[in-house]
Amino acid sequence: MKQLFNAFIAIAVISVILYVSINQLNSSQGYSGGNTLTIYNWGDYVDPELIARFEKETGIKVIYQTFDSNEAMMTKISQGGTTFDVAMPSEYAISKMKEDGLLIPLDHSKLPNLKNIDTRFMDLSFDPGNQYSIPYFWGTVGIVYNPAMLNGKKITSWNDLWDPEMKNKILLADGAREVMGMGLNSLGYSLNDTNEAHLQEAKAKLNTITPNVKAIVGDEIKMLLANEEAAAGVVWSGDASEIMGENEKLDYVVPEEGSNLWFDNMVIPKTAANREAAHQFINFMLEPDVAAQNAEYVGYSTPNKEGLAILPEEISGDERFYPDTETTEKLEVYDNLGKKMLAHYNELFLEFKMHRK
Ligand code: SPD
């Protein structure tokens, strides 16, 4: 009898261990189930307090995972085997994911807070009618720089970064479209250019900036620039705003040759396990106070008109991060260049990275 009891205890213990480890493995792999919601977002792109508030208000447990590029995010979702319920891709990635059948159409009746979004950010060409995606943040690509480390010099153009005075002083964001876009724009070409001769010219020009590039980095770019480890960085506007909050000596400029205007939206991938909770979360993020708190925390620009209205004037009135339509109309939004061309951009970017080594 005692032996039977011991065997029973052993089986129970093994079952508990197995259950816990399978659950841990599942959540780390992006599998969710039950009353959970799995979010797949860029790093440093949400106020953790808001996740806690959503969990408290709804009783839904959030599993949160991050990515650092649209390409990495698309690869993970398209490979299958994950059940991300909400993700935050950028416009060209949304267009590509729609094309590849990776997204579900949203139920707008479950998103009453959609009325809070400024119409300027709705119905854009990458997702007519916002059938598949809802605005989360938007911004530009530009240069954050430290005049004090550049003898008071003001940066205004991409070509300023090629100045020999910038030797070993520049950091670049680790993004194929951003870096290739900088090369193309510096030559007066579109950042959606697909002409092979132009792309090769852009890569050759990028190779010549190598002595000036201290590093190509991810989210740590913010800390490095704020700590004055480099004099300039090519960054997304929200990162610039956060860095400038840490170090007031820095400034941000959208280069005069042109640059990128981007939109990150919330989507529900086709493989989502909890579509109901996904709609609940999207609607929650559209609450004006939630959108405002999130924008203030991450430093990025909110498309939420009601949220913007409650942000302090020093944030909402800063034209470097809330440029008007006249300014944004001069910028370019990334096109979905198609699988082959996107892979080619990546390849050229990788070759540029290898050239530095
Ligand atoms: N750390 C958050 C980064 C979010 C950047 N999204 C910008 C995408 C531009 N294509």
Short mmCIF file of C-alpha atoms and ligand atoms in Angstrom, two decimals:
data_model
loop_
_atom_site.label_atom_id
_atom_site.label_comp_id
_atom_site.label_asym_id
_atom_site.label_seq_id
_atom_site.Cartn_x
_atom_site.Cartn_y
_atom_site.Cartn_z
CA MET A 1 0.00 0.00 0.00
CA LYS A 2 2.84 2.35 0.97
CA GLN A 3 4.57 1.58 -2.36
CA LEU A 4 1.38 2.42 -4.25
CA PHE A 5 1.06 5.69 -2.31
CA ASN A 6 4.70 6.64 -3.10
CA ALA A 7 4.18 5.88 -6.78
CA PHE A 8 1.07 8.07 -6.77
CA ILE A 9 2.98 10.95 -5.15
CA ALA A 10 5.83 10.55 -7.65
CA ILE A 11 3.41 10.65 -10.60
CA ALA A 12 1.67 13.73 -9.16
CA VAL A 13 4.98 15.56 -8.67
CA ILE A 14 6.18 14.68 -12.20
CA SER A 15 2.84 15.86 -13.67
CA VAL A 16 3.08 19.20 -11.87
CA ILE A 17 6.69 19.68 -13.04
CA LEU A 18 5.72 18.78 -16.62
CA TYR A 19 2.68 21.10 -16.55
CA VAL A 20 4.74 24.04 -15.27
CA SER A 21 7.58 23.50 -17.75
CA ILE A 22 5.23 23.07 -20.73
CA ASN A 23 3.47 26.27 -19.78
CA GLN A 24 6.78 28.09 -19.42
CA LEU A 25 7.97 26.74 -22.76
CA ASN A 26 4.69 27.68 -24.44
CA SER A 27 4.73 31.23 -23.17
CA SER A 28 8.36 31.72 -24.18
CA GLN A 29 7.52 30.42 -27.66
CA GLY A 30 4.49 32.70 -28.07
CA TYR A 31 1.82 30.06 -27.41
CA SER A 32 -1.09 31.21 -25.34
CA GLY A 33 -4.24 29.64 -24.15
CA GLY A 34 -7.01 30.05 -21.59
CA ASN A 35 -7.58 33.57 -20.42
CA THR A 36 -4.26 34.88 -21.63
CA LEU A 37 -3.24 37.40 -24.24
CA THR A 38 0.11 37.20 -26.02
CA ILE A 39 1.47 40.51 -27.27
CA TYR A 40 4.34 40.78 -29.75
CA ASN A 41 5.71 44.33 -29.78
CA TRP A 42 8.86 46.31 -30.48
CA GLY A 43 11.22 46.58 -27.49
CA ASP A 44 10.67 49.56 -25.14
CA TYR A 45 7.32 50.28 -26.75
CA VAL A 46 4.76 50.17 -23.97
CA ASP A 47 4.42 51.46 -20.43
CA PRO A 48 4.50 48.26 -18.29
CA GLU A 49 2.07 49.93 -15.85
CA LEU A 50 -0.55 49.86 -18.59
CA ILE A 51 -0.13 46.13 -19.10
CA ALA A 52 -0.63 45.65 -15.35
CA ARG A 53 -3.72 47.90 -15.46
CA PHE A 54 -5.19 45.94 -18.39
CA GLU A 55 -4.61 42.66 -16.50
CA LYS A 56 -6.24 44.07 -13.38
CA GLU A 57 -9.25 45.52 -15.19
CA THR A 58 -9.96 42.45 -17.33
CA GLY A 59 -8.54 39.50 -15.40
CA ILE A 60 -6.67 38.55 -18.59
CA LYS A 61 -3.05 37.50 -18.11
CA VAL A 62 -0.65 39.12 -20.56
CA ILE A 63 2.35 37.32 -22.01
CA TYR A 64 4.64 39.91 -23.56
CA GLN A 65 7.37 39.32 -26.13
CA THR A 66 9.45 41.76 -28.16
CA PHE A 67 11.09 42.04 -31.58
CA ASP A 68 13.57 44.55 -32.96
CA SER A 69 12.71 44.66 -36.65
CA ASN A 70 9.70 44.17 -38.89
CA GLU A 71 11.65 41.50 -40.74
CA ALA A 72 12.28 39.44 -37.57
CA MET A 73 8.63 39.81 -36.55
CA MET A 74 7.31 38.73 -39.97
CA THR A 75 9.64 35.73 -40.11
CA LYS A 76 8.52 34.53 -36.68
CA ILE A 77 4.81 34.91 -37.42
CA SER A 78 4.98 33.44 -40.90
CA GLN A 79 6.95 30.40 -39.71
CA GLY A 80 3.91 29.41 -37.64
CA GLY A 81 3.95 27.65 -34.30
CA THR A 82 3.14 30.86 -32.38
CA THR A 83 -0.18 32.24 -31.20
CA PHE A 84 0.53 35.94 -30.88
CA ASP A 85 -2.79 37.72 -30.32
CA VAL A 86 -1.67 41.30 -30.99
CA ALA A 87 1.39 42.59 -32.85
CA MET A 88 2.58 46.08 -33.81
CA PRO A 89 4.09 46.05 -37.32
CA SER A 90 4.92 49.10 -39.43
CA GLU A 91 2.96 50.04 -42.54
CA TYR A 92 4.97 48.19 -45.23
CA ALA A 93 5.01 45.08 -43.05
CA ILE A 94 1.23 45.33 -42.58
CA SER A 95 0.78 45.47 -46.33
CA LYS A 96 3.03 42.43 -46.75
CA MET A 97 1.33 40.47 -43.94
CA LYS A 98 -2.09 41.19 -45.47
CA GLU A 99 -0.82 39.98 -48.83
CA ASP A 100 0.51 36.79 -47.20
CA GLY A 101 -2.81 36.14 -45.42
CA LEU A 102 -1.23 36.53 -41.97
CA LEU A 103 -3.80 38.94 -40.50
CA ILE A 104 -7.47 38.71 -39.56
CA PRO A 105 -9.98 41.48 -40.39
CA LEU A 106 -10.81 43.46 -37.26
CA ASP A 107 -14.29 43.77 -35.79
CA HIS A 108 -14.75 47.53 -35.49
CA SER A 109 -17.90 47.06 -33.39
CA LYS A 110 -15.56 45.85 -30.62
CA LEU A 111 -13.38 48.95 -30.94
CA PRO A 112 -15.62 51.88 -29.93
CA ASN A 113 -12.54 53.89 -28.88
CA LEU A 114 -11.45 54.04 -32.49
CA LYS A 115 -13.32 57.35 -32.59
CA ASN A 116 -10.41 58.85 -30.59
CA ILE A 117 -7.91 58.42 -33.43
CA ASP A 118 -7.15 61.49 -35.52
CA THR A 119 -8.61 60.92 -39.02
CA ARG A 120 -5.23 61.98 -40.39
CA PHE A 121 -3.94 58.51 -39.37
CA MET A 122 -6.93 56.50 -40.55
CA ASP A 123 -7.64 54.91 -43.91
CA LEU A 124 -4.04 55.11 -45.12
CA SER A 125 -3.02 53.42 -48.35
CA PHE A 126 -1.37 50.39 -46.69
CA ASP A 127 -4.71 49.45 -45.05
CA PRO A 128 -7.78 51.11 -46.59
CA GLY A 129 -10.66 51.35 -44.10
CA ASN A 130 -8.35 50.11 -41.31
CA GLN A 131 -9.73 46.68 -41.99
CA TYR A 132 -6.67 44.99 -40.49
CA SER A 133 -4.81 47.52 -38.41
CA ILE A 134 -5.32 50.27 -35.85
CA PRO A 135 -2.88 53.19 -35.27
CA TYR A 136 -0.51 52.77 -32.31
CA PHE A 137 2.39 55.25 -32.78
CA TRP A 138 3.83 57.22 -35.69
CA GLY A 139 6.96 59.20 -36.40
CA THR A 140 9.89 60.00 -38.61
CA VAL A 141 13.48 58.87 -39.09
CA GLY A 142 16.11 61.51 -38.44
CA ILE A 143 19.37 62.43 -36.79
CA VAL A 144 19.72 63.09 -33.09
CA TYR A 145 22.96 64.96 -32.42
CA ASN A 146 24.98 66.66 -29.74
CA PRO A 147 26.17 70.12 -30.90
CA ALA A 148 28.46 70.34 -27.85
CA MET A 149 30.41 67.32 -29.18
CA LEU A 150 30.59 68.85 -32.67
CA ASN A 151 32.01 72.29 -31.88
CA GLY A 152 28.51 73.75 -31.95
CA LYS A 153 27.88 72.47 -35.49
CA LYS A 154 24.24 72.11 -36.53
CA ILE A 155 23.34 69.03 -38.54
CA THR A 156 20.76 69.56 -41.28
CA SER A 157 21.37 66.90 -43.90
CA TRP A 158 22.18 63.21 -44.38
CA ASN A 159 25.35 64.26 -46.16
CA ASP A 160 26.61 65.98 -42.97
CA LEU A 161 27.14 62.47 -41.59
CA TRP A 162 29.81 61.84 -44.26
CA ASP A 163 31.90 64.79 -43.01
CA PRO A 164 35.41 63.50 -42.04
CA GLU A 165 34.97 65.48 -38.79
CA MET A 166 32.37 62.84 -37.81
CA LYS A 167 35.00 60.09 -37.66
CA ASN A 168 33.89 57.34 -35.25
CA LYS A 169 31.13 59.60 -33.89
CA ILE A 170 27.97 58.13 -35.42
CA LEU A 171 25.60 55.37 -34.31
CA LEU A 172 23.12 53.82 -36.71
CA ALA A 173 19.85 52.10 -35.88
CA ASP A 174 20.00 48.44 -36.87
CA GLY A 175 17.36 48.59 -39.63
CA ALA A 176 17.79 47.64 -43.29
CA ARG A 177 15.20 50.12 -44.58
CA GLU A 178 16.47 52.93 -42.36
CA VAL A 179 20.13 52.58 -43.34
CA MET A 180 19.47 51.87 -47.03
CA GLY A 181 16.99 54.79 -46.98
CA MET A 182 19.71 57.07 -45.61
CA GLY A 183 22.05 56.02 -48.45
CA LEU A 184 19.35 56.49 -51.10
CA ASN A 185 18.07 59.82 -49.72
CA SER A 186 21.62 61.19 -49.44
CA LEU A 187 21.95 60.66 -53.20
CA GLY A 188 18.58 62.28 -53.92
CA TYR A 189 16.85 58.94 -54.61
CA SER A 190 13.61 57.68 -53.14
CA LEU A 191 13.83 55.41 -50.10
CA ASN A 192 11.55 53.08 -52.06
CA ASP A 193 13.88 52.98 -55.06
CA THR A 194 14.16 49.59 -56.75
CA ASN A 195 16.52 50.55 -59.56
CA GLU A 196 19.49 48.19 -59.20
CA ALA A 197 22.05 50.78 -60.28
CA HIS A 198 20.72 53.23 -57.66
CA LEU A 199 20.73 50.56 -54.96
CA GLN A 200 24.34 49.63 -55.74
CA GLU A 201 25.28 53.32 -55.76
CA ALA A 202 23.61 53.74 -52.35
CA LYS A 203 25.50 50.75 -50.95
CA ALA A 204 28.79 52.03 -52.34
CA LYS A 205 28.07 55.41 -50.76
CA LEU A 206 27.20 53.75 -47.44
CA ASN A 207 30.52 51.90 -47.53
CA THR A 208 32.30 55.27 -47.57
CA ILE A 209 30.63 56.32 -44.28
CA THR A 210 32.21 53.34 -42.50
CA PRO A 211 35.05 55.28 -40.77
CA ASN A 212 32.45 57.57 -39.19
CA VAL A 213 30.24 54.75 -37.87
CA LYS A 214 31.05 53.78 -34.31
CA ALA A 215 28.38 51.08 -34.11
CA ILE A 216 25.13 49.77 -35.53
CA VAL A 217 22.88 49.11 -32.56
CA GLY A 218 19.40 48.30 -31.32
CA ASP A 219 17.55 49.92 -28.43
CA GLU A 220 20.83 50.60 -26.59
CA ILE A 221 21.36 53.48 -29.06
CA LYS A 222 19.30 55.63 -26.63
CA MET A 223 21.56 55.01 -23.66
CA LEU A 224 24.75 55.47 -25.72
CA LEU A 225 23.66 58.83 -27.16
CA ALA A 226 22.28 60.12 -23.87
CA ASN A 227 25.61 59.18 -22.20
CA GLU A 228 27.53 61.05 -24.92
CA GLU A 229 29.28 57.90 -26.19
CA ALA A 230 28.65 59.20 -29.72
CA ALA A 231 27.90 62.62 -31.18
CA ALA A 232 25.09 61.66 -33.56
CA GLY A 233 22.69 58.82 -34.25
CA VAL A 234 20.23 57.84 -36.94
CA VAL A 235 17.10 57.05 -34.99
CA TRP A 236 13.33 56.90 -34.97
CA SER A 237 11.85 60.15 -33.70
CA GLY A 238 10.40 58.67 -30.52
CA ASP A 239 13.81 57.37 -29.49
CA ALA A 240 15.20 60.87 -30.13
CA SER A 241 12.54 62.36 -27.88
CA GLU A 242 13.39 59.88 -25.11
CA ILE A 243 17.14 60.53 -25.48
CA MET A 244 16.56 64.30 -25.39
CA GLY A 245 14.55 63.84 -22.21
CA GLU A 246 17.69 62.30 -20.68
CA ASN A 247 20.19 64.79 -22.09
CA GLU A 248 19.00 68.28 -22.92
CA LYS A 249 22.10 69.13 -24.96
CA LEU A 250 20.83 66.99 -27.84
CA ASP A 251 18.68 68.04 -30.78
CA TYR A 252 16.75 66.17 -33.50
CA VAL A 253 16.49 66.97 -37.17
CA VAL A 254 14.72 65.40 -40.13
CA PRO A 255 17.33 65.78 -42.91
CA GLU A 256 16.62 68.24 -45.67
CA GLU A 257 17.09 65.68 -48.51
CA GLY A 258 13.99 63.89 -47.19
CA SER A 259 13.30 60.98 -44.91
CA ASN A 260 10.80 58.41 -43.78
CA LEU A 261 7.38 58.93 -42.24
CA TRP A 262 6.26 55.70 -40.58
CA PHE A 263 3.21 54.27 -38.84
CA ASP A 264 3.18 51.36 -36.38
CA ASN A 265 -0.29 49.84 -36.05
CA MET A 266 -1.87 47.13 -33.91
CA VAL A 267 -2.93 43.97 -35.76
CA ILE A 268 -4.32 40.54 -34.90
CA PRO A 269 -2.30 37.78 -36.55
CA LYS A 270 -4.25 34.91 -38.12
CA THR A 271 -2.72 32.48 -35.63
CA ALA A 272 -4.12 34.38 -32.60
CA ALA A 273 -5.51 32.15 -29.86
CA ASN A 274 -7.63 34.77 -28.11
CA ARG A 275 -9.21 37.14 -30.64
CA GLU A 276 -11.74 38.45 -28.12
CA ALA A 277 -9.01 39.54 -25.69
CA ALA A 278 -7.00 40.97 -28.59
CA HIS A 279 -9.90 43.30 -29.48
CA GLN A 280 -10.27 44.18 -25.78
CA PHE A 281 -6.58 45.11 -25.57
CA ILE A 282 -6.63 47.20 -28.75
CA ASN A 283 -9.69 49.08 -27.52
CA PHE A 284 -8.01 49.62 -24.13
CA MET A 285 -4.93 51.14 -25.80
CA LEU A 286 -7.24 53.55 -27.62
CA GLU A 287 -8.56 55.08 -24.37
CA PRO A 288 -7.35 58.73 -24.34
CA ASP A 289 -5.68 58.53 -20.91
CA VAL A 290 -4.03 55.21 -21.77
CA ALA A 291 -2.74 56.54 -25.11
CA ALA A 292 -1.44 59.70 -23.42
CA GLN A 293 0.30 57.80 -20.61
CA ASN A 294 1.85 55.40 -23.13
CA ALA A 295 3.09 58.25 -25.34
CA GLU A 296 4.58 60.07 -22.39
CA TYR A 297 6.32 56.91 -21.19
CA VAL A 298 7.81 55.67 -24.49
CA GLY A 299 8.42 59.11 -26.03
CA TYR A 300 6.73 58.28 -29.34
CA SER A 301 4.01 60.32 -31.06
CA THR A 302 0.44 59.26 -30.46
CA PRO A 303 -2.13 59.26 -33.27
CA ASN A 304 -4.84 59.49 -30.58
CA LYS A 305 -6.38 62.97 -30.90
CA GLU A 306 -8.10 62.86 -27.51
CA GLY A 307 -4.95 61.47 -25.87
CA LEU A 308 -2.82 64.19 -27.47
CA ALA A 309 -5.15 66.83 -26.05
CA ILE A 310 -4.32 65.77 -22.49
CA LEU A 311 -0.55 65.60 -22.99
CA PRO A 312 1.50 68.52 -21.63
CA GLU A 313 1.95 71.30 -24.20
CA GLU A 314 5.75 70.83 -24.14
CA ILE A 315 5.17 67.39 -25.68
CA SER A 316 2.18 67.97 -27.96
CA GLY A 317 3.48 71.35 -29.16
CA ASP A 318 6.97 70.08 -30.08
CA GLU A 319 7.00 70.23 -33.88
CA ARG A 320 10.11 68.04 -34.08
CA PHE A 321 7.94 65.13 -32.87
CA TYR A 322 4.50 66.31 -33.92
CA PRO A 323 5.24 67.80 -37.36
CA ASP A 324 2.21 69.21 -39.21
CA THR A 325 0.71 67.69 -42.35
CA GLU A 326 2.53 70.16 -44.59
CA THR A 327 5.85 68.83 -43.27
CA THR A 328 4.92 65.15 -43.27
CA GLU A 329 3.62 65.37 -46.84
CA LYS A 330 7.20 66.00 -47.96
CA LEU A 331 8.33 62.72 -46.37
CA GLU A 332 8.04 59.22 -47.81
CA VAL A 333 6.27 56.23 -46.32
CA TYR A 334 7.97 52.87 -46.99
CA ASP A 335 6.24 50.91 -49.73
CA ASN A 336 5.82 47.18 -49.51
CA LEU A 337 8.52 46.41 -52.07
CA GLY A 338 7.60 42.73 -52.25
CA LYS A 339 9.37 39.70 -50.85
CA LYS A 340 12.25 39.65 -53.34
CA MET A 341 13.09 43.34 -53.14
CA LEU A 342 12.79 43.41 -49.33
CA ALA A 343 15.21 40.48 -49.19
CA HIS A 344 17.52 42.38 -51.54
CA TYR A 345 17.47 45.47 -49.26
CA ASN A 346 18.35 43.18 -46.33
CA GLU A 347 21.16 41.60 -48.29
CA LEU A 348 22.65 44.99 -49.22
CA PHE A 349 22.39 46.13 -45.61
CA LEU A 350 24.13 42.94 -44.44
CA GLU A 351 26.90 43.49 -47.00
CA PHE A 352 27.34 47.02 -45.65
CA LYS A 353 27.55 45.63 -42.10
CA MET A 354 30.15 43.07 -43.26
CA HIS A 355 32.14 45.82 -44.99
CA ARG A 356 32.59 47.47 -41.58
CA LYS A 357 34.18 44.41 -40.04
N1 SPD B 1 11.77 51.01 -29.46
C1 SPD B 1 10.59 51.13 -30.24
C2 SPD B 1 10.86 51.16 -31.69
C3 SPD B 1 9.65 51.30 -32.54
C4 SPD B 1 10.01 51.75 -33.86
N2 SPD B 1 9.08 51.59 -34.85
C5 SPD B 1 9.47 52.31 -35.96
C6 SPD B 1 9.34 51.53 -37.19
C7 SPD B 1 9.69 52.29 -38.39
N3 SPD B 1 9.62 51.50 -39.58
#
